[in-house]
CSV table of N, CA, C and O in Angstrom, one decimal:
chain,number,residue,atom,x,y,z
D,1,MET,N,13.5,3.9,-11.2
D,1,MET,CA,12.8,4.0,-9.8
D,1,MET,C,13.8,4.3,-8.7
D,1,MET,O,15.1,3.6,-8.6
D,2,THR,N,13.7,5.3,-7.9
D,2,THR,CA,14.6,5.6,-7.0
D,2,THR,C,14.3,4.8,-5.7
D,2,THR,O,13.2,4.3,-5.5
D,3,SER,N,15.3,4.7,-4.9
D,3,SER,CA,15.1,4.0,-3.7
D,3,SER,C,14.5,4.9,-2.6
D,3,SER,O,14.6,6.1,-2.6
D,4,PRO,N,13.7,4.4,-1.8
D,4,PRO,CA,12.9,5.2,-0.8
D,4,PRO,C,13.7,6.0,0.3
D,4,PRO,O,13.4,7.0,0.6
D,5,ARG,N,15.0,5.3,0.5
D,5,ARG,CA,15.9,6.0,1.5
D,5,ARG,C,17.0,6.2,0.8
D,5,ARG,O,17.8,5.1,0.5
D,6,PRO,N,17.6,7.4,0.6
D,6,PRO,CA,18.9,7.4,-0.2
D,6,PRO,C,20.2,7.1,0.8
D,6,PRO,O,20.1,7.3,2.0
D,7,ARG,N,21.0,6.4,0.3
D,7,ARG,CA,22.2,5.8,1.1
D,7,ARG,C,23.4,6.5,0.5
D,7,ARG,O,23.7,6.3,-0.7
D,8,PRO,N,24.2,7.2,1.3
D,8,PRO,CA,25.3,8.0,0.8
D,8,PRO,C,26.5,6.8,0.6
D,8,PRO,O,27.2,6.7,1.4
D,9,ALA,N,26.5,6.6,-0.4
D,9,ALA,CA,27.6,5.5,-0.9
D,9,ALA,C,28.8,6.0,-0.8
D,9,ALA,O,29.9,5.3,-0.9
D,10,GLY,N,28.9,7.4,-0.8
D,10,GLY,CA,30.3,8.0,-0.9
D,10,GLY,C,31.2,7.9,0.3
D,10,GLY,O,32.1,8.3,0.4
D,11,THR,N,30.4,7.6,1.5
D,11,THR,CA,31.1,7.6,2.7
D,11,THR,C,32.1,6.5,2.9
D,11,THR,O,33.4,6.8,3.1
D,12,PRO,N,32.0,5.3,2.2
D,12,PRO,CA,33.2,4.3,2.2
D,12,PRO,C,34.0,4.7,1.4
D,12,PRO,O,35.4,4.4,1.6
D,13,LEU,N,33.7,5.4,0.2
D,13,LEU,CA,34.8,5.8,-0.9
D,13,LEU,C,35.6,7.0,-0.1
D,13,LEU,O,36.8,7.0,-0.4
D,14,GLY,N,35.0,7.8,0.7
D,14,GLY,CA,35.6,8.9,1.2
D,14,GLY,C,36.8,8.4,2.2
D,14,GLY,O,37.8,9.0,2.6
D,15,LEU,N,36.1,7.4,3.1
D,15,LEU,CA,37.2,6.7,4.1
D,15,LEU,C,38.2,6.1,3.3
D,15,LEU,O,39.5,6.3,3.7
D,16,PHE,N,37.9,5.3,2.3
D,16,PHE,CA,39.1,4.6,1.5
D,16,PHE,C,40.0,5.6,1.0
D,16,PHE,O,41.4,5.5,1.0
D,17,ALA,N,39.6,6.7,0.3
D,17,ALA,CA,40.3,7.5,-0.4
D,17,ALA,C,41.2,8.3,0.6
D,17,ALA,O,42.4,8.7,0.4
D,18,TYR,N,40.7,8.6,1.9
D,18,TYR,CA,41.5,9.3,2.9
D,18,TYR,C,42.7,8.4,3.3
D,18,TYR,O,43.8,8.8,3.6
D,19,ALA,N,42.4,7.1,3.5
D,19,ALA,CA,43.4,6.1,4.0
D,19,ALA,C,44.3,5.9,2.9
D,19,ALA,O,45.6,5.8,3.2
D,20,ALA,N,44.0,6.0,1.7
D,20,ALA,CA,44.9,5.7,0.5
D,20,ALA,C,45.8,6.7,0.2
D,20,ALA,O,46.9,6.5,-0.5
D,21,ALA,N,45.4,8.1,0.4
D,21,ALA,CA,46.1,9.2,-0.1
D,21,ALA,C,47.4,9.3,0.7
D,21,ALA,O,47.6,9.2,1.9
D,22,ARG,N,48.3,9.8,0.0
D,22,ARG,CA,49.6,10.2,0.6
D,22,ARG,C,49.3,11.4,1.4
D,22,ARG,O,49.9,11.6,2.5
D,23,ARG,N,48.9,12.4,0.8
D,23,ARG,CA,48.6,13.7,1.5
D,23,ARG,C,47.1,14.1,1.3
D,23,ARG,O,46.6,14.7,0.3
D,24,PRO,N,46.4,13.6,2.2
D,24,PRO,CA,44.8,13.7,2.0
D,24,PRO,C,44.4,15.1,2.2
D,24,PRO,O,44.8,15.8,3.0
D,25,SER,N,43.4,15.4,1.2
D,25,SER,CA,42.9,17.0,1.2
D,25,SER,C,41.4,16.7,1.1
D,25,SER,O,41.0,16.0,0.2
D,26,ALA,N,40.6,17.2,2.1
D,26,ALA,CA,39.2,17.0,2.1
D,26,ALA,C,38.7,17.5,0.8
D,26,ALA,O,37.7,16.9,0.2
D,27,LEU,N,39.0,18.6,0.2
D,27,LEU,CA,38.7,19.3,-1.0
D,27,LEU,C,38.8,18.2,-2.1
D,27,LEU,O,38.0,18.0,-3.0
D,28,THR,N,40.0,17.7,-2.4
D,28,THR,CA,40.4,16.7,-3.3
D,28,THR,C,39.7,15.5,-3.3
D,28,THR,O,39.0,14.9,-4.2
D,29,ILE,N,39.4,15.1,-2.1
D,29,ILE,CA,38.4,13.8,-2.0
D,29,ILE,C,37.0,13.9,-2.1
D,29,ILE,O,36.3,13.2,-3.0
D,30,VAL,N,36.5,15.1,-1.8
D,30,VAL,CA,35.2,15.6,-2.0
D,30,VAL,C,34.9,15.8,-3.6
D,30,VAL,O,33.9,15.3,-4.2
D,31,VAL,N,35.8,16.3,-4.2
D,31,VAL,CA,35.7,16.7,-5.6
D,31,VAL,C,35.8,15.4,-6.4
D,31,VAL,O,35.0,15.1,-7.4
D,32,GLY,N,36.6,14.4,-5.8
D,32,GLY,CA,36.7,13.2,-6.6
D,32,GLY,C,35.4,12.3,-6.3
D,32,GLY,O,35.0,11.7,-7.4
D,33,CYS,N,34.9,12.3,-5.2
D,33,CYS,CA,33.6,11.6,-5.0
D,33,CYS,C,32.5,12.1,-5.9
D,33,CYS,O,31.8,11.5,-6.3
D,34,SER,N,32.5,13.4,-5.9
D,34,SER,CA,31.5,14.1,-6.7
D,34,SER,C,31.6,13.8,-8.2
D,34,SER,O,30.6,13.6,-8.8
D,35,ALA,N,32.8,13.9,-8.8
D,35,ALA,CA,33.1,13.5,-10.1
D,35,ALA,C,32.7,12.0,-10.3
D,35,ALA,O,32.3,11.8,-11.4
D,36,LEU,N,33.1,11.0,-9.5
D,36,LEU,CA,32.9,9.9,-9.7
D,36,LEU,C,31.3,9.4,-9.7
D,36,LEU,O,30.8,8.9,-10.7
D,37,SER,N,30.7,10.1,-8.8
D,37,SER,CA,29.3,10.0,-8.8
D,37,SER,C,28.5,10.5,-10.0
D,37,SER,O,27.4,10.0,-10.6
D,38,ALA,N,29.1,11.7,-10.4
D,38,ALA,CA,28.4,12.4,-11.6
D,38,ALA,C,28.6,11.6,-12.8
D,38,ALA,O,27.7,11.4,-13.7
D,39,GLY,N,30.0,11.1,-12.9
D,39,GLY,CA,30.1,10.0,-14.1
D,39,GLY,C,29.3,8.8,-14.0
D,39,GLY,O,28.8,8.4,-15.2
D,40,ILE,N,29.1,8.2,-13.0
D,40,ILE,CA,28.1,7.0,-12.8
D,40,ILE,C,26.7,7.4,-13.4
D,40,ILE,O,26.1,6.7,-14.1
D,41,GLU,N,26.3,8.5,-13.0
D,41,GLU,CA,24.9,9.1,-13.3
D,41,GLU,C,24.9,9.4,-14.8
D,41,GLU,O,24.0,9.1,-15.5
D,42,ALA,N,26.0,9.8,-15.3
D,42,ALA,CA,26.0,10.2,-16.9
D,42,ALA,C,26.0,8.8,-17.7
D,42,ALA,O,25.3,8.8,-18.6
D,43,VAL,N,26.8,7.9,-17.1
D,43,VAL,CA,26.6,6.4,-17.7
D,43,VAL,C,25.4,5.8,-17.8
D,43,VAL,O,24.8,5.3,-18.8
D,44,GLN,N,24.6,6.0,-16.6
D,44,GLN,CA,23.3,5.5,-16.5
D,44,GLN,C,22.4,6.4,-17.5
D,44,GLN,O,21.5,5.7,-18.1
D,45,PHE,N,22.7,7.5,-17.8
D,45,PHE,CA,21.7,8.3,-18.6
D,45,PHE,C,22.0,8.0,-20.1
D,45,PHE,O,21.0,7.7,-20.7
D,46,VAL,N,23.2,7.7,-20.4
D,46,VAL,CA,23.6,7.5,-21.8
D,46,VAL,C,23.1,5.9,-22.0
D,46,VAL,O,22.7,5.8,-23.1
D,47,MET,N,23.3,5.1,-21.1
D,47,MET,CA,23.1,3.6,-21.4
D,47,MET,C,21.4,3.4,-21.4
D,47,MET,O,21.0,2.6,-22.1
D,48,ASN,N,20.7,4.2,-20.7
D,48,ASN,CA,19.4,4.0,-20.8
D,48,ASN,C,19.0,2.7,-20.2
D,48,ASN,O,18.1,2.1,-21.0
D,49,ALA,N,19.6,2.1,-19.3
D,49,ALA,CA,19.4,0.6,-18.9
D,49,ALA,C,18.3,0.3,-17.9
D,49,ALA,O,18.3,-0.3,-17.2
D,50,GLY,N,17.2,1.4,-18.0
D,50,GLY,CA,16.0,1.2,-17.1
D,50,GLY,C,16.4,1.9,-15.7
D,50,GLY,O,15.6,1.7,-14.8
D,51,ARG,N,17.6,2.6,-15.5
D,51,ARG,CA,17.9,3.2,-14.3
D,51,ARG,C,17.4,4.8,-14.3
D,51,ARG,O,17.5,5.4,-15.4
D,52,VAL,N,17.1,5.2,-13.1
D,52,VAL,CA,16.7,6.7,-13.3
D,52,VAL,C,17.8,7.4,-12.6
D,52,VAL,O,18.5,7.1,-11.9
D,53,VAL,N,18.0,8.6,-13.5
D,53,VAL,CA,19.1,9.4,-13.5
D,53,VAL,C,18.4,10.5,-12.4
D,53,VAL,O,17.5,11.0,-12.5
D,54,ASP,N,19.3,10.7,-11.2
D,54,ASP,CA,18.7,11.8,-10.2
D,54,ASP,C,19.9,12.4,-9.6
D,54,ASP,O,21.0,11.9,-9.3
D,55,VAL,N,19.7,13.7,-9.7
D,55,VAL,CA,20.9,14.5,-9.1
D,55,VAL,C,21.0,14.4,-7.6
D,55,VAL,O,22.0,14.7,-7.1
D,56,GLY,N,20.0,13.9,-6.9
D,56,GLY,CA,20.1,13.7,-5.6
D,56,GLY,C,21.0,12.7,-5.2
D,56,GLY,O,21.7,12.7,-4.2
D,57,ASP,N,21.3,11.6,-6.0
D,57,ASP,CA,22.2,10.6,-5.8
D,57,ASP,C,23.7,11.4,-5.9
D,57,ASP,O,24.4,10.8,-4.9
D,58,VAL,N,23.8,12.3,-6.7
D,58,VAL,CA,25.1,13.0,-6.8
D,58,VAL,C,25.6,13.7,-5.5
D,58,VAL,O,26.4,13.8,-4.7
D,59,ILE,N,24.3,14.4,-5.2
D,59,ILE,CA,24.4,15.3,-3.9
D,59,ILE,C,24.7,14.3,-2.5
D,59,ILE,O,25.6,14.7,-1.7
D,60,PHE,N,23.8,13.3,-2.5
D,60,PHE,CA,24.2,12.4,-1.3
D,60,PHE,C,25.3,11.5,-1.3
D,60,PHE,O,26.0,11.5,-0.2
D,61,ASN,N,25.9,11.4,-2.5
D,61,ASN,CA,27.3,10.7,-2.5
D,61,ASN,C,28.5,11.6,-2.2
D,61,ASN,O,29.4,11.4,-1.7
D,62,THR,N,28.2,12.8,-2.6
D,62,THR,CA,29.2,13.9,-2.3
D,62,THR,C,29.3,14.2,-0.9
D,62,THR,O,30.3,14.4,-0.2
D,63,VAL,N,28.0,14.2,-0.3
D,63,VAL,CA,28.0,14.5,1.3
D,63,VAL,C,28.5,13.4,1.8
D,63,VAL,O,29.2,13.4,3.0
D,64,GLY,N,28.4,12.2,1.4
D,64,GLY,CA,28.8,10.9,2.0
D,64,GLY,C,30.3,11.0,2.0
D,64,GLY,O,31.0,10.5,3.1
D,65,GLY,N,30.8,11.4,0.9
D,65,GLY,CA,32.4,11.4,0.8
D,65,GLY,C,33.0,12.5,1.7
D,65,GLY,O,34.0,12.3,2.3
D,66,LEU,N,32.4,13.6,1.8
D,66,LEU,CA,32.7,14.6,3.0
D,66,LEU,C,32.6,14.1,4.2
D,66,LEU,O,33.6,14.1,5.1
D,67,VAL,N,31.7,13.3,4.5
D,67,VAL,CA,31.6,12.7,5.9
D,67,VAL,C,32.7,11.6,6.1
D,67,VAL,O,33.4,11.5,7.1
D,68,GLY,N,32.9,10.8,5.1
D,68,GLY,CA,33.9,9.8,5.2
D,68,GLY,C,35.3,10.3,5.1
D,68,GLY,O,36.2,9.8,5.9
D,69,CYS,N,35.6,11.4,4.6
D,69,CYS,CA,37.0,12.0,4.7
D,69,CYS,C,37.2,12.7,5.8
D,69,CYS,O,38.3,13.0,6.3
D,70,CYS,N,36.2,13.3,6.6
D,70,CYS,CA,36.3,14.1,7.8
D,70,CYS,C,35.9,13.2,9.1
D,70,CYS,O,35.8,13.9,10.1
D,71,TRP,N,35.6,11.9,8.9
D,71,TRP,CA,35.4,11.1,9.8
D,71,TRP,C,36.4,11.1,11.2
D,71,TRP,O,37.6,10.8,10.8
D,72,PRO,N,36.0,11.5,12.4
D,72,PRO,CA,37.1,11.5,13.5
D,72,PRO,C,37.7,10.0,13.5
D,72,PRO,O,36.9,9.1,13.8
D,73,PRO,N,39.1,10.0,13.6
D,73,PRO,CA,39.7,8.7,13.6
D,73,PRO,C,39.5,8.1,14.9
D,73,PRO,O,39.6,6.8,15.0
D,74,GLY,N,39.2,8.6,16.0
D,74,GLY,CA,39.0,8.0,17.3
D,74,GLY,C,37.7,7.3,17.4
D,74,GLY,O,37.5,6.5,18.4
D,75,LEU,N,36.8,7.7,16.7
D,75,LEU,CA,35.2,7.2,16.8
D,75,LEU,C,35.2,5.7,16.2
D,75,LEU,O,34.3,5.0,16.8
D,76,GLY,N,35.8,5.3,15.2
D,76,GLY,CA,35.7,3.9,14.7
D,76,GLY,C,34.4,3.9,14.0
D,76,GLY,O,33.7,4.8,13.8
D,77,TRP,N,33.9,2.7,14.0
D,77,TRP,CA,32.6,2.5,13.1
D,77,TRP,C,31.5,2.2,14.4
D,77,TRP,O,30.6,2.1,14.3
């Protein structure tokens, strides 16, 4: 069962990756968020633990990672 409103979980991951990286690159962070999200979906598919595998989750988390790593530093939360 998918949630009624998708939540881009990649945004905090993108912010953390940007803050933790020595030389942050938007491309590297977005690819990493995408790979992590796809990996989680693959594990859900393989385990078949009652979770629905949805490509929309990967897309939303990737966009969230992009938003997180490109967040303007002066805006805050």
